[in-house]
XYZ file of C-alpha atoms in Angstrom:
130
model
C 4.395 2.306 -6.112
C 4.731 -0.346 -3.476
C 2.527 -3.398 -3.889
C 1.886 -5.230 -0.581
C 1.978 -8.927 -0.262
C -1.083 -10.570 0.903
C -0.984 -13.608 3.188
C -4.261 -15.641 3.723
C -3.758 -17.539 6.847
C -6.180 -20.306 7.786
C -6.087 -23.077 10.309
C -6.725 -26.604 9.178
C -6.877 -30.219 10.530
C -5.149 -31.677 7.481
C -2.152 -29.883 5.938
C -1.324 -32.775 3.745
C -4.710 -32.868 2.015
C -4.607 -29.191 1.415
C -1.015 -29.411 -0.103
C -2.431 -31.985 -2.622
C -5.249 -29.684 -3.606
C -3.336 -26.385 -3.832
C 0.004 -27.709 -5.140
C -0.998 -30.728 -7.276
C -4.399 -29.549 -8.351
C -3.918 -25.727 -8.593
C -0.276 -25.728 -9.349
C 0.964 -23.762 -6.403
C 4.496 -24.126 -4.879
C 5.492 -24.889 -1.309
C 7.293 -21.714 -0.469
C 8.071 -22.434 3.191
C 7.093 -24.617 6.069
C 7.539 -25.204 9.836
C 7.100 -27.745 12.462
C 6.308 -27.350 16.243
C 6.754 -23.534 16.231
C 5.218 -22.706 19.553
C 2.781 -25.792 19.142
C 2.105 -25.131 15.410
C 2.898 -26.667 12.193
C 2.353 -24.757 9.038
C 3.108 -24.445 5.299
C 3.153 -21.503 2.971
C 1.924 -22.115 -0.501
C 1.721 -19.818 -3.676
C 3.766 -18.863 -6.485
C 7.244 -17.320 -6.010
C 6.573 -14.081 -7.978
C 2.963 -13.511 -6.999
C 2.069 -10.934 -4.351
C 0.062 -13.403 -2.357
C 0.382 -16.654 -0.589
C -1.495 -19.031 1.598
C -0.451 -20.107 5.053
C -2.225 -23.076 6.525
C -1.503 -23.907 10.061
C -2.368 -26.785 12.399
C -2.239 -26.361 16.143
C -1.130 -29.679 17.680
C -3.883 -31.147 19.655
C -6.641 -28.643 18.367
C -9.594 -29.385 16.071
C -10.662 -26.597 13.770
C -13.288 -28.321 11.600
C -14.761 -27.405 8.162
C -15.723 -24.022 6.576
C -18.753 -22.451 8.125
C -20.611 -22.014 4.731
C -20.290 -22.860 1.099
C -19.953 -19.299 0.244
C -16.576 -18.825 1.816
C -14.392 -18.702 -1.260
C -11.403 -17.188 -3.094
C -11.624 -16.170 -6.770
C -8.844 -16.416 -9.299
C -9.212 -14.598 -12.528
C -7.528 -16.572 -15.298
C -8.022 -14.557 -18.526
C -6.202 -17.059 -20.814
C -8.660 -19.725 -21.834
C -5.936 -22.365 -22.474
C -4.468 -21.856 -18.918
C -7.884 -21.929 -17.477
C -8.893 -25.116 -19.146
C -5.497 -26.846 -18.335
C -6.029 -25.964 -14.632
C -9.575 -27.345 -14.804
C -8.225 -30.725 -16.249
C -5.338 -30.876 -13.680
C -7.879 -30.382 -10.766
C -10.143 -33.126 -12.094
C -7.061 -35.400 -12.752
C -6.086 -35.045 -9.178
C -9.522 -36.160 -7.977
C -11.181 -32.707 -7.363
C -14.353 -32.628 -9.342
C -16.001 -29.181 -9.858
C -19.042 -28.261 -7.667
C -21.905 -25.824 -8.190
C -21.143 -22.490 -6.709
C -23.378 -21.422 -3.831
C -23.746 -18.006 -5.635
C -24.734 -18.902 -9.215
C -22.998 -15.769 -10.633
C -19.627 -17.747 -10.321
C -21.012 -20.533 -12.592
C -21.434 -18.190 -15.603
C -17.773 -17.871 -16.455
C -16.025 -19.802 -13.793
C -15.775 -23.235 -12.170
C -15.769 -23.835 -8.425
C -13.819 -26.391 -6.442
C -14.128 -27.273 -2.786
C -10.873 -27.848 -0.871
C -10.615 -30.603 1.817
C -11.615 -28.098 4.530
C -14.871 -27.032 2.614
C -13.483 -23.722 1.534
C -14.158 -23.042 -2.220
C -11.903 -21.739 -4.975
C -13.509 -20.281 -8.017
C -11.393 -20.220 -11.302
C -13.032 -17.338 -13.291
C -12.230 -17.251 -16.981
C -12.227 -13.594 -17.325
C -10.022 -10.499 -16.960
C -10.113 -8.758 -13.720
C -12.402 -5.719 -14.033
C -14.254 -3.385 -11.590
């Protein structure tokens, strides 16, 4: 069965700050980038074998601002406790303290971090289950 690749594309005013958060903090890789492509700069971040990646773009001369709410988030399920703890420590070492989740459910088994644009990432220490 074919597994589609998911690209989450989002504009930003600060690609460099997001690279620090997602690469240095979360451990993603820079997969690709482009400059002045039809007036846009951008970077693709993720893990080379993962079926998803993030694209952050900046339109030259355009301001996009911050996340509209604190409940705009992405959730990563990290079932291995040691990997989960190591990621939490790396995030904090890189200067990203945890924040209380807007929805308290995510505080029960997870830890929430806010990226430089105000969007939130939850690292959920659990298996994915419906």
